[in-house]
Structures are given as structure tokens and as C-alpha cells.
mmCIF file of C-alpha atoms and ligand atoms in Angstrom:
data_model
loop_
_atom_site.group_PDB
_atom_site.id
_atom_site.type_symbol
_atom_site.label_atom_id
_atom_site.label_comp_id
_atom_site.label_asym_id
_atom_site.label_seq_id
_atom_site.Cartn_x
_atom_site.Cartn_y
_atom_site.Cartn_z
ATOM 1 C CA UNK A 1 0.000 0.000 0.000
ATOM 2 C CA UNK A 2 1.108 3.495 -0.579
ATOM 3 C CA UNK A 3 0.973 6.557 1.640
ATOM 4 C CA UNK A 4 -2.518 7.876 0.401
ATOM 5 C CA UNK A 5 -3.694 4.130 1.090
ATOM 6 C CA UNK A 6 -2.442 3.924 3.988
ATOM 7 C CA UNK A 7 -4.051 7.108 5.443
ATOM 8 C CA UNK A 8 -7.213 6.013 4.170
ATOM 9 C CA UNK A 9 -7.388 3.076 4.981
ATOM 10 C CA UNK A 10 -6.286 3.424 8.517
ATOM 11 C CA UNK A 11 -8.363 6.352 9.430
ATOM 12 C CA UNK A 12 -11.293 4.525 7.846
ATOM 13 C CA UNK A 13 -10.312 1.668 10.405
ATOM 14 C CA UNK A 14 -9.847 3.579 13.517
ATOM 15 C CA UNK A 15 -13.416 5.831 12.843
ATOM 16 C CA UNK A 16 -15.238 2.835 12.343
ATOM 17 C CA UNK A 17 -14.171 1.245 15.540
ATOM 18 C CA UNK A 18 -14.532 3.819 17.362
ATOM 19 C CA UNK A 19 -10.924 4.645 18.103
ATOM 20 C CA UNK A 20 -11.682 7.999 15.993
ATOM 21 C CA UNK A 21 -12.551 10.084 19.029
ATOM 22 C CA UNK A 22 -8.162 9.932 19.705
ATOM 23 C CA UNK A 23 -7.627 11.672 16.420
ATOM 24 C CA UNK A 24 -9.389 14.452 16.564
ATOM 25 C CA UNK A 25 -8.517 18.174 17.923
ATOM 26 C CA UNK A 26 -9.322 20.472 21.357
ATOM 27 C CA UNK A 27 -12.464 22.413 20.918
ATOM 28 C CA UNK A 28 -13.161 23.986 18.053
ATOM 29 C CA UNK A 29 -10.745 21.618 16.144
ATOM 30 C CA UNK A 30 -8.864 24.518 14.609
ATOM 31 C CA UNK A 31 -5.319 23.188 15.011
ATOM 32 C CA UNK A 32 -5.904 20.347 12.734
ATOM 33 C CA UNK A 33 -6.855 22.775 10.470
ATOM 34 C CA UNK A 34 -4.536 25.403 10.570
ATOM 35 C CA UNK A 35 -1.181 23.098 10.983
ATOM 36 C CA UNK A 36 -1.958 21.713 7.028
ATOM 37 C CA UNK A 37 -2.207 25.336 5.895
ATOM 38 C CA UNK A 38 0.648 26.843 7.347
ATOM 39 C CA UNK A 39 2.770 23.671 6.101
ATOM 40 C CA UNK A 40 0.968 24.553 2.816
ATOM 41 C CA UNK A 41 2.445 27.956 2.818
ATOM 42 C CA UNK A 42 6.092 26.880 1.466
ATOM 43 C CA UNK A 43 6.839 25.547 -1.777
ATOM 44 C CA UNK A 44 10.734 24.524 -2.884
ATOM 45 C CA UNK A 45 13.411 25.885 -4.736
ATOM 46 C CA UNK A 46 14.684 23.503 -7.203
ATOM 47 C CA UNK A 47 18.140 23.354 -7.754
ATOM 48 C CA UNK A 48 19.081 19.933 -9.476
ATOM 49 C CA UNK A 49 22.175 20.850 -11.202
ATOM 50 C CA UNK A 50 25.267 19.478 -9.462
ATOM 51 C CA UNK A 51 23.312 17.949 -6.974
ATOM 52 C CA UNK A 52 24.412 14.319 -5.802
ATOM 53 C CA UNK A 53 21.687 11.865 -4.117
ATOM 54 C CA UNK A 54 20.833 12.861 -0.770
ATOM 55 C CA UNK A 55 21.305 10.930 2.292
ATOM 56 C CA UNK A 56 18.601 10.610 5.331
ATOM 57 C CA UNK A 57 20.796 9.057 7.958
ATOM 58 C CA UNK A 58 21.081 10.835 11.153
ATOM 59 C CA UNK A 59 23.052 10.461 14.724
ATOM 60 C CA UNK A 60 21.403 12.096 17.438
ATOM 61 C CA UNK A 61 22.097 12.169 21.161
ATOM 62 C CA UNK A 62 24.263 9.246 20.152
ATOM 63 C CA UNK A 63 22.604 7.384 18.674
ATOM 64 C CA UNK A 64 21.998 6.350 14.945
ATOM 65 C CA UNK A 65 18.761 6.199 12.748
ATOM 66 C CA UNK A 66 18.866 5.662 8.932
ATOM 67 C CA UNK A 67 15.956 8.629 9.019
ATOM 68 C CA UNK A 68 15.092 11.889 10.512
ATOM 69 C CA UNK A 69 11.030 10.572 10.533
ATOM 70 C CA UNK A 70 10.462 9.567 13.803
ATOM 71 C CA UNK A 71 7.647 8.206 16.190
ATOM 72 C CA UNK A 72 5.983 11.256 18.707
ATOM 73 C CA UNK A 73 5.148 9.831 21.904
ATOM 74 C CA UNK A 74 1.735 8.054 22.130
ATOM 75 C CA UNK A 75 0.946 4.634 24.109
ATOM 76 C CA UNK A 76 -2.907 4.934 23.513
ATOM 77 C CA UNK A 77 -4.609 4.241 21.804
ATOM 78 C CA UNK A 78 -2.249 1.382 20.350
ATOM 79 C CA UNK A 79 -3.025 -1.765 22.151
ATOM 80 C CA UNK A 80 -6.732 -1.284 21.026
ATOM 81 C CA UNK A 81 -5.881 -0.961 17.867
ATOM 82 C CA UNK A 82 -4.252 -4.129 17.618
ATOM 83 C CA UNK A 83 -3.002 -6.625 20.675
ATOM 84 C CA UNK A 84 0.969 -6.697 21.106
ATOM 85 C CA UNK A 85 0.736 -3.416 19.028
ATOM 86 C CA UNK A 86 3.302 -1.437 20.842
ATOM 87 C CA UNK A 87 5.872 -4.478 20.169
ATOM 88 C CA UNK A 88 4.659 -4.625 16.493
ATOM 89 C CA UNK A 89 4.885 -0.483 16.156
ATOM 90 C CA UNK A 90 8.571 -1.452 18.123
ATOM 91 C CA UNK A 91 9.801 -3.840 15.166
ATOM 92 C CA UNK A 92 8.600 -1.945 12.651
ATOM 93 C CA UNK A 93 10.216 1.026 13.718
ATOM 94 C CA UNK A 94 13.715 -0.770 14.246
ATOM 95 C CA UNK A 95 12.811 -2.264 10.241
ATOM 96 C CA UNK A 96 12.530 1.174 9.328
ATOM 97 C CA UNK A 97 15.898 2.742 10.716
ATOM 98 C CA UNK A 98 14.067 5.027 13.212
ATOM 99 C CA UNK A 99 13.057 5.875 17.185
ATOM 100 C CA UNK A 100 9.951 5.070 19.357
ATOM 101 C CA UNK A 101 8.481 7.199 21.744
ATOM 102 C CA UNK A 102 5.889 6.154 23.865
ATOM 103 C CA UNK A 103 3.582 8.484 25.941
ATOM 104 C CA UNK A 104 0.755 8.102 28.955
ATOM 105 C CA UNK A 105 0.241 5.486 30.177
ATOM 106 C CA UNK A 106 3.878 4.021 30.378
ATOM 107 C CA UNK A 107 3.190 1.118 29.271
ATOM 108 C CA UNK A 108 3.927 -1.914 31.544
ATOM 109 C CA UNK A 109 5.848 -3.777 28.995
ATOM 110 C CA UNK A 110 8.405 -1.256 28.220
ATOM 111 C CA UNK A 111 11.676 -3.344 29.221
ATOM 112 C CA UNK A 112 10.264 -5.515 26.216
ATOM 113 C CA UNK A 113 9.727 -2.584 24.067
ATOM 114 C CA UNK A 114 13.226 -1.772 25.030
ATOM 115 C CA UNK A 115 14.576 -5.116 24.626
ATOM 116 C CA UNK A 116 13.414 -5.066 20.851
ATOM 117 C CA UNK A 117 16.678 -3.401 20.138
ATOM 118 C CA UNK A 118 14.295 -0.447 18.764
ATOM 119 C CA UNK A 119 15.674 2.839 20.064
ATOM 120 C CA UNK A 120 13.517 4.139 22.865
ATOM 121 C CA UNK A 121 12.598 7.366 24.481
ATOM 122 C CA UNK A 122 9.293 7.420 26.494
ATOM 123 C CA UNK A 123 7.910 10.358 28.137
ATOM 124 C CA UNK A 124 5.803 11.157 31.531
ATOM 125 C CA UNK A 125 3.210 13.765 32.322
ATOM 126 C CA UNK A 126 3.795 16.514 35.108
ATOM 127 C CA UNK A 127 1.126 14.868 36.827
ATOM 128 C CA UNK A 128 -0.070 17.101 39.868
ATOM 129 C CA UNK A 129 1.435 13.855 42.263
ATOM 130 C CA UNK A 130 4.889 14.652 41.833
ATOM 131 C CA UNK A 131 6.241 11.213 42.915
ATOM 132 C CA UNK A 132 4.314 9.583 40.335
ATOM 133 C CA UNK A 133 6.579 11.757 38.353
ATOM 134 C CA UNK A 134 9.882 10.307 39.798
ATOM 135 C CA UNK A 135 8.491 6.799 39.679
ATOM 136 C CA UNK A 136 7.512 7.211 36.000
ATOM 137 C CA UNK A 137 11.152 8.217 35.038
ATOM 138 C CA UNK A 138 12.136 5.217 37.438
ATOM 139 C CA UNK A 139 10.261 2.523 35.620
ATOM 140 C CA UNK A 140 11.535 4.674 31.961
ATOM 141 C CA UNK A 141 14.844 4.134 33.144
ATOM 142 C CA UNK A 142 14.649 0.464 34.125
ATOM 143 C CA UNK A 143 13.284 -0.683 30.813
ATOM 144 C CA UNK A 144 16.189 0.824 29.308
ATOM 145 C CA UNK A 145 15.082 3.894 27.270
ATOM 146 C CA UNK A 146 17.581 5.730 25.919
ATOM 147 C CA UNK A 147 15.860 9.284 26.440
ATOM 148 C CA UNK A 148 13.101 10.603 28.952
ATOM 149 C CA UNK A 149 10.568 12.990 27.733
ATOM 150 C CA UNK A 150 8.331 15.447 29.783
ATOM 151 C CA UNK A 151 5.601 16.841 28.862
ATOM 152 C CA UNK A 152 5.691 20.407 30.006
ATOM 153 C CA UNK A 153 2.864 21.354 27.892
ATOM 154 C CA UNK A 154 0.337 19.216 29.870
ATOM 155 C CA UNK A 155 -0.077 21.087 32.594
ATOM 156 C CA UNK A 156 -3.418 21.365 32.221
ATOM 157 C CA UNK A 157 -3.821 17.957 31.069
ATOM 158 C CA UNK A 158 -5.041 17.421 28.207
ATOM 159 C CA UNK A 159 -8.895 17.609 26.216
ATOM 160 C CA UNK A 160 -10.096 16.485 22.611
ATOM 161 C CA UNK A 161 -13.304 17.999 21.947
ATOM 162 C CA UNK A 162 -15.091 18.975 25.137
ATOM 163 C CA UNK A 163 -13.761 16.040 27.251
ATOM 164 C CA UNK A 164 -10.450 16.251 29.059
ATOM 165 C CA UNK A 165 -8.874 12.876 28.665
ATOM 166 C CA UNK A 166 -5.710 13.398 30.827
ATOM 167 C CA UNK A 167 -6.286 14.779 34.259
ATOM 168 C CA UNK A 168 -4.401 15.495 37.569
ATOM 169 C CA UNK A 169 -1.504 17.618 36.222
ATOM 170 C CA UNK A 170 -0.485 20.438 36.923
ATOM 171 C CA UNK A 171 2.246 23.036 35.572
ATOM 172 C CA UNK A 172 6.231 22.874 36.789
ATOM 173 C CA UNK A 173 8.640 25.108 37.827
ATOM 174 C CA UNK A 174 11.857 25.715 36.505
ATOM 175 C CA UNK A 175 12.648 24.551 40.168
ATOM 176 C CA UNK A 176 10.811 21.391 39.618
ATOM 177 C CA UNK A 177 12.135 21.118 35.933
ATOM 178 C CA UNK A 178 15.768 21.080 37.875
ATOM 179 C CA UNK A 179 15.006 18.393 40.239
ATOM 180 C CA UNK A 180 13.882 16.751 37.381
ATOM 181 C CA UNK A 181 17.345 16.996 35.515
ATOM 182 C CA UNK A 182 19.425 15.886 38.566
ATOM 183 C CA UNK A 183 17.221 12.322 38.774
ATOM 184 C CA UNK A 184 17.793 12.160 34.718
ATOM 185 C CA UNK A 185 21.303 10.605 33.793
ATOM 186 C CA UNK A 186 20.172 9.851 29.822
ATOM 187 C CA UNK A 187 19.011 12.592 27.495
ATOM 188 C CA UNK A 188 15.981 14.342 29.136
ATOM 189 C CA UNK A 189 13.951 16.387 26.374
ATOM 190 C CA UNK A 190 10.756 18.606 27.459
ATOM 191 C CA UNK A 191 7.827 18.291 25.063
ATOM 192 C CA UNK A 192 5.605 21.177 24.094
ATOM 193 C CA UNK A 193 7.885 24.127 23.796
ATOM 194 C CA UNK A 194 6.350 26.653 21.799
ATOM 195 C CA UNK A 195 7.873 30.311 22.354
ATOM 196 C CA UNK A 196 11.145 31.540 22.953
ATOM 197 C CA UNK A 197 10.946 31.812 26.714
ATOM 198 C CA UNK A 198 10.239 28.443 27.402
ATOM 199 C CA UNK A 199 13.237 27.446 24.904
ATOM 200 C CA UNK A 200 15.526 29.481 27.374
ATOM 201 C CA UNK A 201 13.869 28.609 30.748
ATOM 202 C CA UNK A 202 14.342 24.517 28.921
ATOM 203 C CA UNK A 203 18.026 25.579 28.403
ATOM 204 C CA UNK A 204 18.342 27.016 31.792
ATOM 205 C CA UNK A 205 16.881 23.596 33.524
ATOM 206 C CA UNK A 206 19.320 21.682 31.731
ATOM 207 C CA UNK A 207 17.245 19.819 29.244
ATOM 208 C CA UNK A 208 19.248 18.099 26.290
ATOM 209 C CA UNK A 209 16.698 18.669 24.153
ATOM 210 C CA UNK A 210 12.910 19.887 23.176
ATOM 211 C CA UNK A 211 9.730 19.526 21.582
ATOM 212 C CA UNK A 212 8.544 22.078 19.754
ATOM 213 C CA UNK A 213 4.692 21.184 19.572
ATOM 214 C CA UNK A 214 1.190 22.250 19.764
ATOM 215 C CA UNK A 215 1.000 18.496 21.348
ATOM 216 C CA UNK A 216 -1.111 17.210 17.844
ATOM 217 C CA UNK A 217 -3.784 19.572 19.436
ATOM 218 C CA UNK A 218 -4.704 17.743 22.197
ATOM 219 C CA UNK A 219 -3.614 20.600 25.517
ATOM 220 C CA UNK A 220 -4.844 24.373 24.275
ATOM 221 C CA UNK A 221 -6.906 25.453 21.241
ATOM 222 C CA UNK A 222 -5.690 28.563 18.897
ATOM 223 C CA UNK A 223 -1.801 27.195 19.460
ATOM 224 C CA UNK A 224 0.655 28.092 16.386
ATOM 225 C CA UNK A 225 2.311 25.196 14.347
ATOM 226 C CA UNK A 226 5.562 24.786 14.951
ATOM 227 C CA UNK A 227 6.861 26.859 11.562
ATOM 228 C CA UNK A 228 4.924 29.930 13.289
ATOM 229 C CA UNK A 229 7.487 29.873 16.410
ATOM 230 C CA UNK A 230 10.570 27.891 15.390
ATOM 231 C CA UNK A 231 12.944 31.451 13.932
ATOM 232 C CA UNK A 232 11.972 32.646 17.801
ATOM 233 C CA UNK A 233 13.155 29.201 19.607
ATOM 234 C CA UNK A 234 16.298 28.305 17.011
ATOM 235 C CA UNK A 235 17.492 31.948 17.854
ATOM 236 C CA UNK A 236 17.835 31.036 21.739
ATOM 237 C CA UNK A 237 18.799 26.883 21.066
ATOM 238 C CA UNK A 238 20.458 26.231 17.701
ATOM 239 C CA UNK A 239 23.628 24.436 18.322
ATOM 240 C CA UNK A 240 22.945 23.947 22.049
ATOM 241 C CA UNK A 241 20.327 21.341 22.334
ATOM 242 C CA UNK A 242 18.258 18.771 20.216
ATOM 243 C CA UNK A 243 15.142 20.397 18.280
ATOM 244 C CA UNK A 244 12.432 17.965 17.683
ATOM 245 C CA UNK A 245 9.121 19.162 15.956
ATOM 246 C CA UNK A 246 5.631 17.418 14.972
ATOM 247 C CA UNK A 247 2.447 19.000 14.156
ATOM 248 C CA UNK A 248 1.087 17.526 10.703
ATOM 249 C CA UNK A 249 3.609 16.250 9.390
ATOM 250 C CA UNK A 250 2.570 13.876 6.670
ATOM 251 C CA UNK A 251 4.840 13.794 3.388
ATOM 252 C CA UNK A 252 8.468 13.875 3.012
ATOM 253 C CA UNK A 253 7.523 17.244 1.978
ATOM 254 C CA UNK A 254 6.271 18.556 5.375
ATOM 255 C CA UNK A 255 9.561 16.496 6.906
ATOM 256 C CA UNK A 256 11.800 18.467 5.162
ATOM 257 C CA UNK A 257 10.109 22.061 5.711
ATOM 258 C CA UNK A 258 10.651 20.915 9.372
ATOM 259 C CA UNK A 259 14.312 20.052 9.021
ATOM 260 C CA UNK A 260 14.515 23.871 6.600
ATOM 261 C CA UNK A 261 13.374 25.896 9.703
ATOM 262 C CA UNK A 262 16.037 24.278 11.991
ATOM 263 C CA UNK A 263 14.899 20.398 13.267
ATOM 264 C CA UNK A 264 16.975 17.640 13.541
ATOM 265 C CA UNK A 265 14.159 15.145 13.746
ATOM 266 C CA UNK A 266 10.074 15.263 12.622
ATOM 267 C CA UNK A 267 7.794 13.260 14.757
ATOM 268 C CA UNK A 268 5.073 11.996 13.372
ATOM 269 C CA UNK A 269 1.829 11.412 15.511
ATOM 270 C CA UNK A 270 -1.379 10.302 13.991
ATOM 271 C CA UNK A 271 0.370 8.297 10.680
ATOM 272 C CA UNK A 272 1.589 5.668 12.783
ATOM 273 C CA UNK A 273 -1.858 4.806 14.291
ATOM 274 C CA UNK A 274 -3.145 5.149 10.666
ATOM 275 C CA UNK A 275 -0.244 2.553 9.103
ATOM 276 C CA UNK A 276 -1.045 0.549 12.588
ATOM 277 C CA UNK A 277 -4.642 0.151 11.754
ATOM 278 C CA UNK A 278 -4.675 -0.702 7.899
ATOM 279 C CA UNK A 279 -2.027 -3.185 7.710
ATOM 280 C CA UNK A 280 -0.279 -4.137 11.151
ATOM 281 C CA UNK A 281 3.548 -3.464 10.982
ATOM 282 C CA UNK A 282 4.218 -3.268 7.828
ATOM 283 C CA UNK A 283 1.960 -0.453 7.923
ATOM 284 C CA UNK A 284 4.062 1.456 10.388
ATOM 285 C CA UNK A 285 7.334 0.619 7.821
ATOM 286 C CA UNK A 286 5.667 1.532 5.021
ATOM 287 C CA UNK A 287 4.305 4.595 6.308
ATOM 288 C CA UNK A 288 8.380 5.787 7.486
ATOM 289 C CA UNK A 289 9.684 4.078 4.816
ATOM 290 C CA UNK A 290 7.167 5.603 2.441
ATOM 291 C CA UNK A 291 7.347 9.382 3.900
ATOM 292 C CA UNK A 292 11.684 8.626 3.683
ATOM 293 C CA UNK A 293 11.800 8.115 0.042
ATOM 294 C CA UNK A 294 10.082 11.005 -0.551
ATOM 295 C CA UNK A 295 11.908 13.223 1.999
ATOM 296 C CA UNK A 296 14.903 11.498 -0.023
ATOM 297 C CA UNK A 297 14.020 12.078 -3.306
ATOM 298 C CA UNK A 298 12.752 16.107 -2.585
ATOM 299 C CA UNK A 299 16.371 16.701 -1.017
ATOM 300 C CA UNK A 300 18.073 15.579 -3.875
ATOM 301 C CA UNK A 301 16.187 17.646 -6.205
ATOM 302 C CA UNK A 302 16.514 20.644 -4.098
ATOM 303 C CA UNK A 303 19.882 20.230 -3.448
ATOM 304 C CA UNK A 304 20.716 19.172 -0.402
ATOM 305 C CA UNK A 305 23.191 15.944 0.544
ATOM 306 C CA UNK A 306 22.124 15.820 4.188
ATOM 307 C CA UNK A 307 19.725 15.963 6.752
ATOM 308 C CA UNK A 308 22.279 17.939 8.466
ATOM 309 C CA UNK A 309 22.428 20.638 5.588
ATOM 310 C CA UNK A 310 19.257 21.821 5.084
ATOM 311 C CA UNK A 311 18.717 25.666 5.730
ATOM 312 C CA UNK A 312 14.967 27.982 4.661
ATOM 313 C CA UNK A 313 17.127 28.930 1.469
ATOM 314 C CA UNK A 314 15.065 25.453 0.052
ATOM 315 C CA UNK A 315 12.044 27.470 1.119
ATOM 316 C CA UNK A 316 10.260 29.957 -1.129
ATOM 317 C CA UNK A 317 6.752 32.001 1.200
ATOM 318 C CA UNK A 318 3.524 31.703 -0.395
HETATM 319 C C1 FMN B 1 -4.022 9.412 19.989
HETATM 320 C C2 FMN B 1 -2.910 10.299 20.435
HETATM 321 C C3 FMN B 1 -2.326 10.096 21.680
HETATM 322 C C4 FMN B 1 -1.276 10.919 22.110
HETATM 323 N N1 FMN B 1 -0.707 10.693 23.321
HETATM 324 C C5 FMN B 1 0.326 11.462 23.728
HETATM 325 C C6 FMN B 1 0.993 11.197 24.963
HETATM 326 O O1 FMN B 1 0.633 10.300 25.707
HETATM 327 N N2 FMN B 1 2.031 12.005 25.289
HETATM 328 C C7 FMN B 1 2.465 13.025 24.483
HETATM 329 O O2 FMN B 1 3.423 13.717 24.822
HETATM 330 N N3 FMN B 1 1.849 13.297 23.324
HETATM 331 C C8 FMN B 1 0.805 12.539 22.923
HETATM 332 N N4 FMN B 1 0.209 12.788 21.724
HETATM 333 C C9 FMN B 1 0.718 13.881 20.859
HETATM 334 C C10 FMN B 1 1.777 13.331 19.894
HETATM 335 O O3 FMN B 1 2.938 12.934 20.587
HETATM 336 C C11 FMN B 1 2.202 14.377 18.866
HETATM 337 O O4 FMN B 1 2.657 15.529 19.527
HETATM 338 C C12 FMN B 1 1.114 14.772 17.884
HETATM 339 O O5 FMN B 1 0.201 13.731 17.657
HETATM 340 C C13 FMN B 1 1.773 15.179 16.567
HETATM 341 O O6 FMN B 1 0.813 15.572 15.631
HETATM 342 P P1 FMN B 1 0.272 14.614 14.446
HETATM 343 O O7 FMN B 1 -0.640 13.614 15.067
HETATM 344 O O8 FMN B 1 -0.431 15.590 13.577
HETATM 345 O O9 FMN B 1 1.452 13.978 13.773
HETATM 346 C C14 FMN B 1 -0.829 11.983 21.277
HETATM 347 C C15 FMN B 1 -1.432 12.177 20.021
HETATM 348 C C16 FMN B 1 -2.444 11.350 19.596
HETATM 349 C C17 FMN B 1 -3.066 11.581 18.239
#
């Protein structure tokens, strides 16, 4: 199946089974909306001539992916999707060159996860118990994940539609985000960074890394896309900390608009549970795989050899 098919057919799947409530958006749904137009604002310089073929291998933090397309952290609503469908999303990820992240709930089989060989980061909420914080990292760190996430973001849990599906969190302090750091000896990376300040007080805390997400529109309505805020963050963090983004990404096209405006890696939400839900783990490959080779091909066309070497001079503004 192609990418189209895939979407199709895996949205199809998860609406008619009710798992559809998951995908959608926080109140009046206009994320969803606005993150495909504002990817839709950019088109690309061509520039063919002397270009060789691009390469999408990556090392980040360490370690080494054959693509920049990685997983954004989720743990439901896979296992009703399919049974064993975190170790199948797992494999398929590891088949594909690239990184898992799982989200809340941790799930309870994450040493196996782990012991996939796939690599891992997982992330926990800043739920409003703050030892269920420290315990979360605890159990992250047993199973072996290579990076711990936090989701600074949810602070206010977080709502689809009217219904708030994550409670009992609560916002931290760049005291707490501290404490945090000093219990953290892997890569920590805070999720949901979406303005300059936060980029600094993240830098200040420590963290080896962000987020920069509206959180697939799941914590606040009328939040940017990523493209809106990035110049802001990359002019406080570029060159001093990993930049992650997701937000719509859905084409190797979107992927490499991310990596123009300063990303190392794209994260990719809602396309795994589609690839997931029409065809299992190949699904999940082909969906990577599939949203690689185009990421692949564009760069070569535009001109760029590396994931590494892409700067907005690929862009052209609508
Ligand atoms: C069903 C679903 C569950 C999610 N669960 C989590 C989670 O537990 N933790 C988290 O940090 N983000 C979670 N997210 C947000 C994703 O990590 C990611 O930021 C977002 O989905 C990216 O947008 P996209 O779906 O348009 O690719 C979830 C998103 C979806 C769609």
C-alpha cells in the first residue's frame, strides 16, 4: 500500500471502531486545520544541477537512525488498535531505521519494548502527584530507554473535543524542571515548547533537548504550528540542544520544511496509528519508509546531501 492508502485506509479503520474520538482536535478543532495550511504555505526551490543523491541518515544524542522521521510519543490508543501493538509499532520502527516514543500510560511492557533493540525514548506527564513523576522516570529508566521525555505542555492535562482525557496535572517550575534533571542521567527532552521563553527557561533547567509542539492539538486550542514559532526558539537553542518538531507532518515534503526551519528530527503522531490500523507493521514501515523516500528524493532535487544541511534557502513564502 502506498501513503494515500495507507491514510485512508487506517483512518477509515480507527473511525469505524470507534478509536476515531483519539484523532481528533481540542475544541473547536482549529489546530488540525490550521497546521496543514501553514505547512501549505512553502513551496521549494529547485536546484538539481550538481546535486548528488541525498542521504537521510542521522546520529542524534548518540545514537543512529537511517531517518530523521520519527515516532511522537503516544501509548494509547495502540493496544486497542491491535493486541501486542506497541511491540509490532517497536519492530517496525527498528525495520525502518528510526526511534519510538511512547507516551501516557507508560506502558507496563516497556523493558520488552526496550529489549526489541528499537531505540527508545518514552515520556511522563507533570502529573499534579509529583512522585508519580519520579516513579515514571524510574520505571523509563529500568526498561532501558535511551531518552526521557516530559511533557511540560500538559499542565493542564489534556482535552479532545469537550472532554479532558488526561487529568491530575499540573504546571512545573523551573525549580521542579531542575530536580527533574538531577534524577535524569540519559538525554531528558521537554515536550511542548512553543515560544522563545520556554526554549531558554528549557536551556536554563538543563534539558538536552525539546519539543517544539502544539501536542497534535490535544492541551490548548488557537496554538501556532511549529513553523509559526521555530525562527523565535532556534534563535535562543540552535547548536545547544536537540530540536524535535511534529504537528502535521505527513509527506516527506512537510519532513523536510521541518528540518529547513532548523529540526533535527520530525515526529510523526497520527500516521503511525493510521499505518497501525490498515495493515499491522508493515503499515508502520511503510508509512516511514514511504514518507523517507520522498523526503529522499525532494532533497536531492533541491539540493541538499544531508539531513544535516538543510537551511529555509530550500524554502520559497507563499
Ligand atoms: C491518539 C494520540 C495520543 C497521544 N498521546 C500522547 C501522549 O501520551 N504524550 C504526548 O506527549 N503526546 C501525545 N500525543 C501527541 C503526539 O505525541 C504528537 O505531539 C502529535 O500527535 C503530533 O501531531 P500529528 O498527530 O499531527 O502527527 C498523542 C497524540 C495522539 C493523536
Amino acid at each position: 500500500m502506498d501513503l494515500t492508502e495507507l491514510y485512508e485506509k487506517g483512518e477509515e479503520k480507527l473511525r469505524q471502531r470507534d478509536i476515531g474520538i483519539t484523532l481528533g482536535a481540542v475544541e473547536t478543532g482549529f489546530i488540525l486545520r490550521h497546521d496543514r495550511q501553514v505547512l501549505d504555505r512553502y513551496t521549494f526551490r529547485q536546484q538539481c544541477i550538481d546535486g548528488p543523491e541525498a542521504s537521510t541518515g542521522c546520529r542524534v544524542l548518540g545514537t543512529d537512525l537511517e531517518t530523521p522521521v520519527i515516532m511522537s510519543a503516544m501509548t494509547m490508543p495502540i493496544p486497542a488498535i491491535m493486541e501486542n501493538g506497541l511491540l509490532e509499532v517497536a519492530l517496525a520502527l527498528k525495520e525502518a531505521g528510526s526511534l519510538m516514543w511512547t507516551g501516557t500510560p507508560i506502558p507496563k511492557d516497556l523493558k520488552e519494548i526496550s529489549e526489541t533493540g528499537v531505540p527508545l525514548a518514552a515520556n511522563v506527564k507533570p502529573f499534579e502527584d509529583r512522585q508519580k513523576i519520579f516513579q515514571g522516570i524510574e520505571q523509563i529508566l529500568d526498561a532501558g530507554a535511551r531518552w526521557v521525555g516530559i511533557e511540560i505542555d500538559a499542565g493542564q492535562g489534556t482535552k479532545v473535543g469537550d472532554r479532558i482525557v488526561a487529568s491530575g496535572c499540573a504546571p512545573l517550575s523551573s525549580r521542579e524542571l531542575k530536580e527533574i534533571r538531577n534524577a535524569v542521567p540519559v538525554p531528558l527532552i521537554f515536550k511542548g515548547v512553543l515560544s522563545a521563553a520556554d526554549a531558554r527557561k528549557s536551556l536554563d533547567a538543563g534539558a538536552d533537548g525539546i519539543v517544539i509542539s502544539n501536542h497534535g492539538a490535544h492541551t490548548l486550542d488557537y496554538l501556532p504550528h511549529p513553523l509559526q514559532v521555530m525562527d523565535e526558539i532556534l534563535s535562543v537553542v540552535k547548536g545547544k540542544m536537540l530540536v524535535i518538531v511534529d504537528g502535521g507532518f505527513r509527506r516527506g515534503s512537510d519532513v523536510l520544511k521541518g528540518l529547513a526551519f532548523g529540526a533535527c528530527l520530525v515526529g510523526l503522531g497520527r500516521p503511525i496509528l493510521y499505518g497501525l490500523s490498515a495493515a499491522g507493521r508493515e503499515g508502520v514501515k511503510g508509512v516511514v519508509q514511504g514518507i523517507t523516500a520522498e523526503l529522499k528524493r525532494i532533497m536531492t532535487m533541491v539540493g541538499v546531501p544531508g539531513v544535516d544541511q538543510v537551511s529555509q534557502d530550500i524554502l520559497i513564502k507563499e
